[in-house]
mmCIF file of C-alpha atoms and ligand atoms in Angstrom:
data_model
loop_
_atom_site.group_PDB
_atom_site.id
_atom_site.type_symbol
_atom_site.label_atom_id
_atom_site.label_comp_id
_atom_site.label_asym_id
_atom_site.label_seq_id
_atom_site.Cartn_x
_atom_site.Cartn_y
_atom_site.Cartn_z
ATOM 1 C CA MET A 1 16.183 -16.152 11.115
ATOM 2 C CA THR A 2 16.063 -13.227 13.518
ATOM 3 C CA ARG A 3 15.691 -10.069 11.482
ATOM 4 C CA THR A 4 17.551 -6.878 12.133
ATOM 5 C CA VAL A 5 15.068 -4.039 12.445
ATOM 6 C CA TYR A 6 15.441 -0.287 12.859
ATOM 7 C CA VAL A 7 13.827 1.450 15.829
ATOM 8 C CA ASN A 8 14.347 5.093 16.739
ATOM 9 C CA GLY A 9 17.971 5.352 15.646
ATOM 10 C CA GLU A 10 19.140 1.817 16.377
ATOM 11 C CA TYR A 11 19.577 -1.379 14.384
ATOM 12 C CA LEU A 12 18.507 -4.245 16.658
ATOM 13 C CA PRO A 13 17.507 -7.910 16.515
ATOM 14 C CA GLU A 14 13.693 -7.935 16.222
ATOM 15 C CA THR A 15 13.427 -9.652 19.603
ATOM 16 C CA GLU A 16 15.122 -6.706 21.325
ATOM 17 C CA ALA A 17 13.280 -3.862 19.615
ATOM 18 C CA LYS A 18 11.047 -1.815 21.931
ATOM 19 C CA ILE A 19 8.860 1.275 21.780
ATOM 20 C CA SER A 20 7.308 3.336 24.570
ATOM 21 C CA ILE A 21 3.750 2.486 25.684
ATOM 22 C CA PHE A 22 3.124 6.245 25.335
ATOM 23 C CA ASP A 23 4.006 6.271 21.653
ATOM 24 C CA ARG A 24 1.022 7.865 19.914
ATOM 25 C CA GLY A 25 1.291 5.380 17.065
ATOM 26 C CA PHE A 26 0.466 2.657 19.603
ATOM 27 C CA LEU A 27 -2.151 4.627 21.582
ATOM 28 C CA MET A 28 -3.976 6.480 18.804
ATOM 29 C CA ALA A 29 -2.844 5.174 15.418
ATOM 30 C CA ASP A 30 -1.218 8.615 15.186
ATOM 31 C CA ALA A 31 1.207 7.349 12.576
ATOM 32 C CA VAL A 32 1.766 7.048 8.855
ATOM 33 C CA TYR A 33 3.453 4.256 6.945
ATOM 34 C CA GLU A 34 4.867 3.116 3.626
ATOM 35 C CA VAL A 35 5.652 -0.257 2.135
ATOM 36 C CA THR A 36 8.298 -0.335 -0.578
ATOM 37 C CA SER A 37 8.923 -3.489 -2.559
ATOM 38 C CA VAL A 38 12.394 -4.946 -3.011
ATOM 39 C CA LEU A 39 13.466 -6.792 -6.155
ATOM 40 C CA ASN A 40 16.993 -8.147 -6.637
ATOM 41 C CA GLY A 41 17.980 -6.364 -3.421
ATOM 42 C CA LYS A 42 16.850 -2.959 -4.746
ATOM 43 C CA LEU A 43 14.025 -0.599 -3.856
ATOM 44 C CA ILE A 44 11.235 -0.220 -6.403
ATOM 45 C CA ASP A 45 9.901 3.330 -6.848
ATOM 46 C CA PHE A 46 11.519 4.639 -3.654
ATOM 47 C CA GLN A 47 11.059 8.252 -4.801
ATOM 48 C CA GLY A 48 7.323 7.695 -5.193
ATOM 49 C CA HIS A 49 7.009 6.252 -1.702
ATOM 50 C CA VAL A 50 9.087 9.019 -0.141
ATOM 51 C CA ALA A 51 7.027 11.694 -1.907
ATOM 52 C CA ARG A 52 3.811 10.153 -0.582
ATOM 53 C CA LEU A 53 5.313 9.812 2.910
ATOM 54 C CA GLN A 54 6.204 13.496 2.911
ATOM 55 C CA ARG A 55 2.679 14.355 1.806
ATOM 56 C CA SER A 56 1.109 12.146 4.522
ATOM 57 C CA LEU A 57 3.348 13.756 7.155
ATOM 58 C CA ALA A 58 2.547 17.286 5.972
ATOM 59 C CA GLU A 59 -1.218 16.639 5.908
ATOM 60 C CA LEU A 60 -1.053 15.550 9.564
ATOM 61 C CA GLU A 61 1.438 18.259 10.642
ATOM 62 C CA MET A 62 3.919 15.565 11.579
ATOM 63 C CA VAL A 63 7.689 15.848 11.358
ATOM 64 C CA SER A 64 9.919 12.955 10.354
ATOM 65 C CA PRO A 65 12.711 12.258 12.854
ATOM 66 C CA VAL A 66 15.085 11.512 9.950
ATOM 67 C CA THR A 67 15.793 13.183 6.627
ATOM 68 C CA MET A 68 14.730 11.491 3.416
ATOM 69 C CA GLU A 69 18.412 10.825 2.573
ATOM 70 C CA GLU A 70 18.832 9.105 5.938
ATOM 71 C CA LEU A 71 15.703 7.118 5.229
ATOM 72 C CA LEU A 72 17.173 5.765 2.001
ATOM 73 C CA GLU A 73 20.349 4.814 3.864
ATOM 74 C CA ILE A 74 18.321 2.983 6.548
ATOM 75 C CA HIS A 75 16.441 1.063 3.832
ATOM 76 C CA HIS A 76 19.753 0.054 2.238
ATOM 77 C CA GLN A 77 21.275 -0.971 5.573
ATOM 78 C CA LEU A 78 18.272 -3.174 6.333
ATOM 79 C CA ILE A 79 18.414 -4.831 2.910
ATOM 80 C CA GLU A 80 22.082 -5.595 3.488
ATOM 81 C CA LYS A 81 21.799 -6.711 7.114
ATOM 82 C CA ASN A 82 18.918 -9.052 6.260
ATOM 83 C CA ASN A 83 20.246 -10.244 2.881
ATOM 84 C CA LEU A 84 16.925 -9.291 1.357
ATOM 85 C CA GLU A 85 16.598 -10.167 -2.316
ATOM 86 C CA GLU A 86 12.837 -10.113 -2.850
ATOM 87 C CA GLY A 87 10.084 -8.796 -0.593
ATOM 88 C CA GLY A 88 9.532 -5.427 0.980
ATOM 89 C CA ILE A 89 10.313 -2.901 3.677
ATOM 90 C CA TYR A 90 7.699 -1.591 6.085
ATOM 91 C CA LEU A 91 8.282 1.900 7.440
ATOM 92 C CA GLN A 92 6.236 3.667 10.100
ATOM 93 C CA VAL A 93 6.633 7.208 11.388
ATOM 94 C CA THR A 94 4.668 8.120 14.511
ATOM 95 C CA ARG A 95 4.140 11.410 16.295
ATOM 96 C CA GLY A 96 6.315 10.017 19.083
ATOM 97 C CA ALA A 97 5.696 9.500 22.764
ATOM 98 C CA GLY A 98 4.128 12.311 24.769
ATOM 99 C CA ALA A 99 4.312 12.356 28.571
ATOM 100 C CA ASP A 100 0.882 10.759 28.796
ATOM 101 C CA ARG A 101 -2.172 9.936 26.681
ATOM 102 C CA ASP A 102 -3.502 13.226 25.365
ATOM 103 C CA PHE A 103 -5.761 14.106 22.433
ATOM 104 C CA VAL A 104 -3.817 17.352 22.034
ATOM 105 C CA TRP A 105 -0.631 16.361 20.264
ATOM 106 C CA PRO A 106 2.759 17.503 21.538
ATOM 107 C CA ASP A 107 4.848 20.228 19.925
ATOM 108 C CA PRO A 108 7.176 18.487 17.409
ATOM 109 C CA GLU A 109 9.973 20.779 18.638
ATOM 110 C CA GLU A 110 9.663 19.130 22.061
ATOM 111 C CA VAL A 111 8.680 15.562 21.207
ATOM 112 C CA LYS A 112 10.525 13.861 18.395
ATOM 113 C CA GLY A 113 8.594 11.498 16.114
ATOM 114 C CA GLY A 114 9.096 7.755 16.382
ATOM 115 C CA ILE A 115 10.325 5.594 13.528
ATOM 116 C CA VAL A 116 10.305 1.859 12.912
ATOM 117 C CA LEU A 117 11.386 -0.098 9.845
ATOM 118 C CA PHE A 118 11.523 -3.815 9.169
ATOM 119 C CA THR A 119 12.039 -6.053 6.167
ATOM 120 C CA PHE A 120 9.931 -8.985 5.042
ATOM 121 C CA ALA A 121 10.903 -11.647 2.545
ATOM 122 C CA LYS A 122 8.160 -12.578 0.099
ATOM 123 C CA LYS A 123 7.920 -13.948 -3.432
ATOM 124 C CA ILE A 124 6.420 -11.005 -5.289
ATOM 125 C CA THR A 125 7.276 -11.631 -8.951
ATOM 126 C CA SER A 126 5.455 -14.950 -9.048
ATOM 127 C CA ASN A 127 3.124 -16.564 -6.565
ATOM 128 C CA LYS A 128 -0.137 -18.510 -6.468
ATOM 129 C CA ALA A 129 -2.350 -15.410 -6.238
ATOM 130 C CA LEU A 130 -0.713 -13.905 -9.316
ATOM 131 C CA ASP A 131 -0.830 -17.099 -11.333
ATOM 132 C CA GLU A 132 -4.374 -18.096 -10.487
ATOM 133 C CA GLY A 133 -6.015 -14.760 -9.697
ATOM 134 C CA ILE A 134 -7.877 -13.828 -6.535
ATOM 135 C CA LYS A 135 -11.489 -13.820 -5.396
ATOM 136 C CA VAL A 136 -12.835 -10.684 -3.763
ATOM 137 C CA ILE A 137 -15.960 -9.802 -1.823
ATOM 138 C CA SER A 138 -17.493 -6.345 -1.498
ATOM 139 C CA VAL A 139 -17.596 -4.683 1.917
ATOM 140 C CA GLU A 140 -19.132 -1.342 2.882
ATOM 141 C CA ASP A 141 -16.436 1.324 3.137
ATOM 142 C CA LEU A 142 -16.593 2.481 6.753
ATOM 143 C CA ARG A 143 -13.134 4.071 6.896
ATOM 144 C CA TRP A 144 -12.525 7.716 7.763
ATOM 145 C CA GLY A 145 -12.712 10.444 5.104
ATOM 146 C CA ARG A 146 -8.985 11.016 4.498
ATOM 147 C CA ARG A 147 -7.990 7.774 2.832
ATOM 148 C CA ASP A 148 -5.455 9.686 0.745
ATOM 149 C CA ILE A 149 -3.274 9.848 3.875
ATOM 150 C CA LYS A 150 -1.545 6.542 4.528
ATOM 151 C CA THR A 151 -2.237 6.205 8.251
ATOM 152 C CA THR A 152 -1.961 3.092 10.393
ATOM 153 C CA GLN A 153 -5.698 3.156 11.193
ATOM 154 C CA LEU A 154 -6.218 -0.232 9.590
ATOM 155 C CA LEU A 155 -8.898 -1.835 11.745
ATOM 156 C CA TRP A 156 -11.638 -1.671 9.109
ATOM 157 C CA PRO A 157 -9.389 -3.015 6.312
ATOM 158 C CA SER A 158 -8.369 -5.775 8.725
ATOM 159 C CA PHE A 159 -12.048 -6.488 9.463
ATOM 160 C CA ALA A 160 -12.765 -6.605 5.718
ATOM 161 C CA LYS A 161 -9.885 -9.008 5.085
ATOM 162 C CA MET A 162 -11.222 -11.299 7.836
ATOM 163 C CA LYS A 163 -14.687 -11.149 6.281
ATOM 164 C CA ALA A 164 -13.135 -12.154 2.931
ATOM 165 C CA LYS A 165 -11.253 -15.028 4.557
ATOM 166 C CA LYS A 166 -14.412 -16.337 6.235
ATOM 167 C CA ALA A 167 -16.195 -16.165 2.855
ATOM 168 C CA GLY A 168 -13.458 -18.223 1.157
ATOM 169 C CA ALA A 169 -12.139 -15.188 -0.748
ATOM 170 C CA THR A 170 -8.762 -13.449 -0.597
ATOM 171 C CA ASP A 171 -9.499 -9.732 -0.630
ATOM 172 C CA ALA A 172 -12.224 -7.192 -0.083
ATOM 173 C CA TRP A 173 -13.173 -4.269 -2.302
ATOM 174 C CA PHE A 174 -14.772 -1.358 -0.478
ATOM 175 C CA VAL A 175 -18.037 0.152 -1.701
ATOM 176 C CA GLU A 176 -19.373 3.594 -0.831
ATOM 177 C CA ASP A 177 -22.582 5.154 -2.166
ATOM 178 C CA GLY A 178 -22.889 2.275 -4.622
ATOM 179 C CA TYR A 179 -19.403 2.623 -6.111
ATOM 180 C CA VAL A 180 -16.139 0.792 -5.509
ATOM 181 C CA THR A 181 -13.614 3.024 -3.775
ATOM 182 C CA GLU A 182 -10.589 0.662 -3.670
ATOM 183 C CA GLY A 183 -9.380 -2.643 -2.307
ATOM 184 C CA TYR A 184 -8.675 -3.207 1.410
ATOM 185 C CA ALA A 185 -4.969 -2.585 0.628
ATOM 186 C CA ASN A 186 -4.848 -1.976 -3.118
ATOM 187 C CA ASN A 187 -6.360 0.078 -5.917
ATOM 188 C CA ALA A 188 -9.161 -1.500 -7.967
ATOM 189 C CA TYR A 189 -9.553 -1.682 -11.767
ATOM 190 C CA ILE A 190 -11.806 -3.235 -14.372
ATOM 191 C CA VAL A 191 -11.284 -3.654 -18.106
ATOM 192 C CA LYS A 192 -14.214 -3.389 -20.506
ATOM 193 C CA ASP A 193 -13.910 -3.416 -24.303
ATOM 194 C CA GLY A 194 -10.196 -2.698 -24.008
ATOM 195 C CA VAL A 195 -10.665 0.323 -21.690
ATOM 196 C CA ILE A 196 -9.005 0.258 -18.261
ATOM 197 C CA ILE A 197 -11.335 1.850 -15.713
ATOM 198 C CA THR A 198 -10.245 2.944 -12.231
ATOM 199 C CA ARG A 199 -11.559 5.497 -9.764
ATOM 200 C CA GLU A 200 -10.107 8.987 -10.071
ATOM 201 C CA LEU A 201 -7.830 10.362 -7.324
ATOM 202 C CA SER A 202 -9.488 12.196 -4.419
ATOM 203 C CA ASN A 203 -9.556 11.972 -0.616
ATOM 204 C CA ASP A 204 -11.677 8.805 -1.021
ATOM 205 C CA ILE A 205 -8.763 6.563 -1.968
ATOM 206 C CA LEU A 206 -5.076 6.115 -1.373
ATOM 207 C CA HIS A 207 -3.029 7.539 -4.228
ATOM 208 C CA GLY A 208 -1.297 4.274 -5.032
ATOM 209 C CA ILE A 209 2.307 4.519 -6.130
ATOM 210 C CA THR A 210 1.826 1.382 -8.216
ATOM 211 C CA ARG A 211 -1.358 2.930 -9.681
ATOM 212 C CA THR A 212 0.634 5.919 -10.980
ATOM 213 C CA ALA A 213 3.237 3.657 -12.616
ATOM 214 C CA ILE A 214 0.692 1.209 -14.071
ATOM 215 C CA LEU A 215 -1.449 3.970 -15.619
ATOM 216 C CA LYS A 216 1.671 5.543 -17.125
ATOM 217 C CA PHE A 217 2.747 2.200 -18.634
ATOM 218 C CA ALA A 218 -0.808 1.546 -19.887
ATOM 219 C CA LYS A 219 -0.897 4.909 -21.679
ATOM 220 C CA GLU A 220 2.583 4.360 -23.131
ATOM 221 C CA ALA A 221 1.375 0.998 -24.471
ATOM 222 C CA GLN A 222 -1.531 2.844 -26.201
ATOM 223 C CA MET A 223 -4.104 1.309 -23.863
ATOM 224 C CA GLN A 224 -7.143 3.449 -23.158
ATOM 225 C CA VAL A 225 -7.611 4.598 -19.541
ATOM 226 C CA GLU A 226 -10.755 6.066 -18.002
ATOM 227 C CA GLU A 227 -10.590 7.428 -14.460
ATOM 228 C CA ARG A 228 -14.084 7.167 -12.990
ATOM 229 C CA PRO A 229 -15.936 5.175 -10.320
ATOM 230 C CA PHE A 230 -17.566 1.833 -11.173
ATOM 231 C CA THR A 231 -20.083 -0.410 -9.422
ATOM 232 C CA ILE A 232 -19.707 -4.026 -8.307
ATOM 233 C CA GLU A 233 -22.262 -5.026 -10.950
ATOM 234 C CA GLU A 234 -20.210 -3.322 -13.647
ATOM 235 C CA ALA A 235 -17.110 -5.109 -12.371
ATOM 236 C CA GLN A 236 -18.884 -8.478 -12.422
ATOM 237 C CA ASN A 237 -19.793 -7.837 -16.077
ATOM 238 C CA ALA A 238 -16.335 -6.578 -17.055
ATOM 239 C CA ASP A 239 -13.940 -8.500 -19.310
ATOM 240 C CA GLU A 240 -11.381 -8.565 -16.524
ATOM 241 C CA ALA A 241 -10.580 -7.004 -13.174
ATOM 242 C CA PHE A 242 -7.387 -6.482 -11.221
ATOM 243 C CA ALA A 243 -5.827 -4.726 -8.242
ATOM 244 C CA THR A 244 -2.493 -2.962 -7.801
ATOM 245 C CA SER A 245 -0.209 -2.492 -4.806
ATOM 246 C CA ALA A 246 3.502 -2.186 -4.111
ATOM 247 C CA THR A 247 3.999 -5.830 -3.218
ATOM 248 C CA GLY A 248 1.170 -7.235 -5.358
ATOM 249 C CA PHE A 249 2.064 -5.346 -8.587
ATOM 250 C CA THR A 250 -1.041 -6.184 -10.649
ATOM 251 C CA GLN A 251 -3.141 -8.963 -9.162
ATOM 252 C CA PRO A 252 -5.803 -10.489 -11.401
ATOM 253 C CA VAL A 253 -9.275 -10.602 -9.809
ATOM 254 C CA ILE A 254 -11.218 -13.588 -11.125
ATOM 255 C CA GLU A 255 -14.341 -13.513 -8.979
ATOM 256 C CA ILE A 256 -16.368 -10.785 -7.245
ATOM 257 C CA ASP A 257 -19.068 -11.702 -4.692
ATOM 258 C CA GLY A 258 -19.203 -15.237 -6.105
ATOM 259 C CA VAL A 259 -19.567 -14.132 -9.754
ATOM 260 C CA ALA A 260 -16.788 -15.002 -12.209
ATOM 261 C CA VAL A 261 -15.262 -12.018 -13.999
ATOM 262 C CA GLY A 262 -14.712 -12.523 -17.747
ATOM 263 C CA THR A 263 -13.375 -16.021 -18.357
ATOM 264 C CA GLY A 264 -12.804 -16.568 -14.632
ATOM 265 C CA LYS A 265 -9.043 -16.662 -15.343
ATOM 266 C CA PRO A 266 -6.349 -13.934 -15.164
ATOM 267 C CA GLY A 267 -6.937 -11.548 -18.073
ATOM 268 C CA PRO A 268 -4.484 -10.405 -20.773
ATOM 269 C CA VAL A 269 -4.433 -6.713 -19.790
ATOM 270 C CA SER A 270 -3.391 -7.212 -16.169
ATOM 271 C CA THR A 271 -0.940 -9.930 -17.219
ATOM 272 C CA ARG A 272 0.638 -7.623 -19.821
ATOM 273 C CA LEU A 273 0.820 -4.701 -17.391
ATOM 274 C CA ARG A 274 2.500 -6.891 -14.787
ATOM 275 C CA GLU A 275 5.109 -7.972 -17.359
ATOM 276 C CA ILE A 276 5.814 -4.355 -18.306
ATOM 277 C CA TYR A 277 5.997 -3.332 -14.636
ATOM 278 C CA ILE A 278 8.483 -6.123 -13.796
ATOM 279 C CA ASP A 279 10.577 -5.242 -16.868
ATOM 280 C CA GLU A 280 10.595 -1.488 -16.385
ATOM 281 C CA MET A 281 10.652 -0.792 -12.648
ATOM 282 C CA PRO A 282 14.032 -2.404 -11.880
ATOM 283 C CA LYS A 283 15.604 0.127 -14.280
ATOM 284 C CA THR A 284 14.981 2.944 -11.793
ATOM 285 C CA ALA A 285 15.365 0.853 -8.615
ATOM 286 C CA LEU A 286 17.703 2.198 -5.944
HETATM 287 N N1 PLP B 1 -5.148 1.488 -1.384
HETATM 288 C C1 PLP B 1 -4.962 1.144 -0.103
HETATM 289 C C2 PLP B 1 -6.068 1.317 0.863
HETATM 290 C C3 PLP B 1 -3.732 0.619 0.317
HETATM 291 O O1 PLP B 1 -3.542 0.285 1.602
HETATM 292 C C4 PLP B 1 -2.696 0.440 -0.639
HETATM 293 C C5 PLP B 1 -1.394 -0.097 -0.231
HETATM 294 O O2 PLP B 1 -1.151 -0.424 0.890
HETATM 295 C C6 PLP B 1 -2.939 0.788 -1.969
HETATM 296 C C7 PLP B 1 -4.179 1.323 -2.308
HETATM 297 C C8 PLP B 1 -1.882 0.608 -3.027
HETATM 298 O O3 PLP B 1 -0.883 1.575 -2.877
HETATM 299 P P1 PLP B 1 0.596 1.299 -3.399
HETATM 300 O O4 PLP B 1 0.481 0.979 -4.849
HETATM 301 O O5 PLP B 1 1.293 2.574 -3.170
HETATM 302 O O6 PLP B 1 1.127 0.154 -2.597
#
C-alpha cells in the first residue's frame, strides 16, 4: 500500500514526496524528531512527545513551522488516511533549506523550518522480541554530548545496531567511562533484589517518554526504583534486564555480551510493567 505522508504543508503519496537538497536536515542532520506509538488508532502519550519536541527545538534555537495544535491534527489526519490501527508516527522538524550549504544557520524569520511525518504499521503489543526477549551487545558510546536532544544524528546508533546484527544480537547498549548510558534507541534498566535500576537523567541520555511513564507506574505499584548508572558486569549479574521505548514499551533483555541475564527468559518485573503500560496508556491516548 502506498502511504500518505505529510511534507511541508501537503499530504502526498509517499512516492511523490520531495524535499530540497539544501534542507539542513539532509545536509547536516540539523533536525530533531519524535516517534509516537499508535494503539487502536490513537496516539500514546502525545503530550509527552510534544513537550520533548518543544524542548529539543528550544535547545537548538529552532522554530517549528506548525503549531502544536496543528501537529496533533496532522497526526490524526495521517492515522485516518492510512487506516493505522497499531504502529507509530515518525515526525521530523528540520531547520529548513538555506540558499546553500552553510555552517551558519539561517534566520528562522527568513527561512521556515521543514517538516515531514509518516506512519508505519507494526505489531507493538505483542511480537517475537517481546515474547522471547532480546540479546544485546555493549558498544562504546561515541555519540555527541547532548544526547538529551532528540536529533537525527543517528550514524553511531546505526553503526551499533549493525554491530549487534553481525554478532547475532538484536540491540546495542552504549557504555561510557565504564557505565551503561542507554540503548541504541531505548533506555536501559536492570532489576536486582526487586529494585529497578536505571541511569539518572542528564545530558548523557535521551529523556525517554516511556521511561517517565514506566517509572511512574513502577512507583505506583510500590516497586523500588533507584536512578543511578550501572556497569555491564552488574547487568550480567542482575535478576533481569529490560529496555524501554515508545514502540518497544518494555522489552526484556535476556542476554548481554553472550551472558544470560537471570533465568535467560523475560523477567516478571518487565512483563508486569508492560502489562500495566498497555492497560493504562490507552486511557489518556488522543
Ligand atoms: N534513548 C534513545 C537514544 C532513543 O533513541 C530512544 C527512542 O528513540 C529512547 C531512549 C527511548 O525514548 P522514548 O521512550 O521516548 O521512545
